[in-house]
């Protein structure tokens, strides 16, 4: 069974003449142990796709299924539980809370889920160890480098037993070495059985994925297996930032 399935998904913002069709009939399945990269020009619908996959936004039409649950069929409480337990999300702008330490930031999804403090602390330290930051557990975000903050955001997405890991340009402003390290961490979790979706503009980052899906104007225009170099496809899609 797929961990994530998008079935003929549409997402339209606004109505009438000013309507923006952010996604137009996207169908995509991601299996356990599979890492999919999503590429495409700015405004092509990549973040929209990720937000729908993570239950942060709802489709105008079509279905999003996470581990067998049709998200549109869940009530608010059930949807929140899926988001806190099943989905790990690394945002384009990290979203770390400045008043919480690294460990507290990482523990947050579990704490919101009502897990005991002792348990959340244990899981948070384990996730920080996974990203090589256990020593900085008590630091606040503004006491860490950009790369370290990025790894805290990754730890928060991996904490507990998340089977769907979604990352929107998680390598953002990082130097290329730190960026590769971040991708390696995501890859490792996927290899351990999670499903991963990575939005990226960089072909060399997409090369970590098993499959690359190209979006253009809200539609999947191409998809490549692991054997095709992403650079090759990029040259065939006019307007895509390489
Ligand atoms: N809340 C919203 N209201 C109206 N339009 C929106 C909204 N969110 C996104 N859009 C529009 O939907 C389209 C897709 O946006 P999206 O953020 O998914 O693009 P993207 O591929 O992630 O771009 P980028 O590479 O710049 O991050 C864009 O035209 C955008 O302006
Ligand atoms: Mg985006």
XYZ file of C-alpha atoms and ligand atoms in Angstrom:
274
model
C 0.000 0.000 0.000
C 1.191 3.505 -0.764
C 1.929 5.771 2.175
C 0.745 8.755 0.150
C -1.694 8.910 -2.714
C -2.999 11.909 -4.610
C -5.952 11.016 -6.799
C -6.867 13.516 -9.517
C -6.197 16.399 -7.159
C -7.184 19.981 -8.025
C -6.552 23.073 -5.920
C -8.006 26.363 -7.034
C -7.552 29.600 -5.099
C -10.277 32.220 -5.517
C -13.143 32.244 -7.988
C -14.095 33.429 -11.455
C -11.673 35.435 -13.568
C -9.093 35.830 -10.793
C -9.060 32.114 -9.897
C -5.598 30.572 -9.655
C -5.422 26.912 -10.596
C -2.492 25.867 -8.433
C -2.953 22.143 -9.137
C -4.855 20.651 -12.037
C -5.507 16.933 -11.832
C -2.403 15.590 -10.133
C -2.190 11.859 -9.500
C 0.791 10.531 -7.561
C 1.537 7.549 -5.321
C 4.540 7.202 -3.029
C 5.349 3.779 -1.584
C 7.174 2.924 1.651
C 10.914 3.185 1.023
C 10.387 5.509 -1.930
C 11.806 9.023 -2.192
C 10.206 11.285 -4.795
C 11.567 14.670 -5.819
C 9.208 17.342 -7.132
C 10.688 19.927 -9.460
C 9.260 22.739 -11.545
C 9.307 26.500 -12.058
C 8.345 28.965 -9.338
C 4.548 29.007 -9.029
C 4.086 25.591 -10.645
C 2.338 24.187 -7.555
C 5.105 22.364 -5.678
C 4.393 23.784 -2.223
C 0.664 23.443 -2.843
C 1.169 19.745 -3.566
C 3.193 19.309 -0.376
C 0.662 21.211 1.744
C -2.114 18.967 0.456
C -0.036 15.837 1.093
C 0.563 16.948 4.678
C -3.078 17.814 5.334
C -2.253 21.513 5.808
C -4.552 22.402 2.936
C -7.508 20.611 1.330
C -8.053 19.928 -2.370
C -10.832 21.635 -4.311
C -11.464 18.316 -6.022
C -9.932 14.836 -5.797
C -8.601 12.854 -2.863
C -5.485 12.798 -0.718
C -4.858 9.483 1.046
C -2.255 9.047 3.813
C -1.661 5.489 5.030
C -5.112 4.461 3.863
C -7.013 7.406 5.360
C -8.775 9.708 2.917
C -7.937 13.060 4.526
C -11.141 14.696 3.299
C -13.147 12.058 5.203
C -11.555 12.870 8.570
C -12.905 15.314 11.115
C -10.638 18.100 12.408
C -9.437 16.111 15.379
C -8.581 13.043 13.301
C -6.809 15.169 10.703
C -4.752 16.890 13.401
C -3.768 13.470 14.754
C -2.566 12.323 11.315
C -0.506 15.509 11.024
C 1.071 15.098 14.450
C 1.738 11.351 14.313
C 2.189 10.336 10.710
C 3.554 13.301 8.822
C 6.918 15.006 9.236
C 7.171 18.377 7.533
C 10.224 20.517 6.856
C 9.034 23.961 5.812
C 10.638 26.290 3.303
C 11.326 28.766 6.143
C 12.028 26.180 8.917
C 9.384 27.506 11.369
C 11.387 26.865 14.523
C 9.952 28.548 17.606
C 12.558 31.011 18.928
C 11.496 30.701 22.581
C 11.949 26.921 22.649
C 15.237 25.014 22.846
C 16.244 22.607 20.090
C 14.958 19.658 22.130
C 11.670 21.444 22.887
C 11.181 22.337 19.223
C 11.731 18.722 18.220
C 9.462 17.386 20.975
C 6.618 19.736 20.095
C 4.584 17.477 17.752
C 4.679 14.654 20.315
C 3.830 16.977 23.179
C 0.858 18.367 21.246
C -0.188 14.788 20.808
C -0.377 14.322 24.577
C 2.687 12.120 25.026
C 4.249 12.210 28.514
C 7.114 14.673 29.002
C 9.613 11.949 29.818
C 8.779 10.089 26.622
C 8.808 13.183 24.419
C 12.225 14.114 25.804
C 13.589 10.661 25.021
C 12.267 10.744 21.460
C 13.522 14.303 20.943
C 17.053 13.398 22.036
C 16.985 10.321 19.774
C 15.936 12.458 16.788
C 18.617 15.049 17.584
C 21.170 12.243 17.777
C 19.999 11.067 14.366
C 20.940 14.458 12.911
C 24.147 14.739 14.961
C 22.976 17.523 17.270
C 22.399 15.863 20.637
C 25.038 18.137 22.176
C 23.060 21.247 21.275
C 19.723 20.024 22.681
C 19.477 22.916 25.147
C 20.409 25.715 22.747
C 17.872 28.152 21.364
C 17.562 28.588 17.587
C 19.341 31.984 17.608
C 22.318 30.336 19.313
C 22.800 27.960 16.382
C 24.122 28.298 12.846
C 21.746 28.165 9.892
C 22.815 24.603 9.122
C 22.271 23.517 12.703
C 18.813 25.106 12.725
C 18.026 23.264 9.528
C 19.009 19.982 11.162
C 16.762 20.748 14.148
C 13.899 21.228 11.675
C 14.758 17.859 10.116
C 14.860 16.222 13.567
C 11.395 17.615 14.276
C 10.152 16.088 11.032
C 11.692 12.709 11.899
C 10.802 12.541 15.611
C 8.757 9.530 16.690
C 7.571 7.149 14.027
C 6.698 9.299 11.047
C 6.030 7.341 7.886
C 5.583 10.292 5.561
C 8.340 12.886 5.402
C 7.701 16.018 3.358
C 10.397 18.603 2.744
C 10.067 21.909 0.914
C 13.544 23.024 -0.207
C 15.034 21.858 3.091
C 18.512 22.816 1.975
C 17.462 26.463 1.502
C 20.380 28.732 2.316
C 22.783 25.959 3.278
C 26.216 25.526 1.773
C 26.362 22.538 -0.512
C 28.066 20.226 1.983
C 25.496 20.846 4.713
C 22.759 20.576 2.108
C 23.958 17.131 1.095
C 24.047 16.095 4.766
C 20.399 17.094 5.144
C 19.433 15.024 2.113
C 21.382 12.071 3.421
C 19.319 12.191 6.631
C 16.053 12.219 4.702
C 17.284 9.419 2.464
C 18.208 7.325 5.525
C 14.734 7.643 7.004
C 13.174 6.674 3.684
C 15.507 3.691 3.416
C 14.262 2.688 6.885
C 10.731 2.434 5.452
C 9.201 5.915 5.303
C 7.889 7.566 2.155
C 9.536 10.867 1.248
C 8.650 13.817 -0.959
C 11.257 16.500 -1.555
C 10.623 19.789 -3.338
C 13.806 21.112 -4.841
C 15.133 23.381 -7.564
C 18.459 21.611 -7.691
C 19.058 18.648 -9.954
C 21.898 17.376 -7.816
C 19.540 17.218 -4.832
C 16.861 15.509 -6.893
C 19.491 12.892 -7.701
C 18.990 11.562 -4.147
C 15.436 10.587 -5.072
C 14.210 7.369 -6.690
C 11.948 9.302 -8.995
C 11.562 12.900 -10.145
C 8.168 14.410 -10.890
C 8.062 17.633 -12.919
C 5.252 20.103 -12.381
C 4.315 22.856 -14.758
C 1.272 25.117 -14.317
C -0.167 22.691 -11.774
C 0.190 19.563 -13.878
C 2.671 16.703 -13.881
C 4.381 17.070 -17.242
C 7.055 14.476 -16.865
C 8.375 11.862 -14.515
C 11.698 10.110 -14.509
C 12.989 6.937 -12.984
C 16.343 6.773 -11.241
C 18.226 6.120 -14.462
C 17.425 9.400 -16.167
C 19.550 12.338 -15.078
C 17.317 15.180 -13.823
C 19.501 17.644 -15.792
C 18.476 15.881 -18.951
C 14.782 16.366 -18.269
C 15.235 19.930 -17.105
C 16.522 20.877 -20.509
C 13.348 19.495 -22.020
C 11.022 21.578 -19.842
C 11.230 25.205 -20.936
C 11.334 27.720 -18.114
C 12.463 25.340 -15.409
C 15.157 26.788 -13.204
C 18.055 24.393 -13.265
N -3.311 31.185 -0.724
C -3.191 31.428 -2.044
N -4.052 32.279 -2.663
C -3.964 32.515 -3.979
N -3.039 31.956 -4.781
C -2.154 31.105 -4.229
C -2.171 30.803 -2.832
N -1.182 29.930 -2.573
C -0.571 29.701 -3.750
N -1.146 30.407 -4.737
C -0.780 30.392 -6.160
O -0.741 29.046 -6.595
C 0.324 28.842 -7.501
C 1.216 27.735 -6.998
O 1.896 28.184 -5.836
P 2.974 27.304 -5.060
O 3.316 28.025 -3.806
O 2.460 25.921 -4.929
O 4.200 27.327 -6.085
P 5.668 26.691 -5.959
O 5.831 25.773 -7.114
O 5.868 26.148 -4.597
O 6.605 27.972 -6.193
P 8.064 28.337 -5.530
O 9.079 27.543 -6.289
O 8.176 29.805 -5.834
O 8.027 28.043 -4.079
C 1.015 30.180 -7.656
O 0.509 30.818 -8.804
C 0.612 30.935 -6.409
O 0.608 32.316 -6.634
Mg 7.129 26.710 -2.966
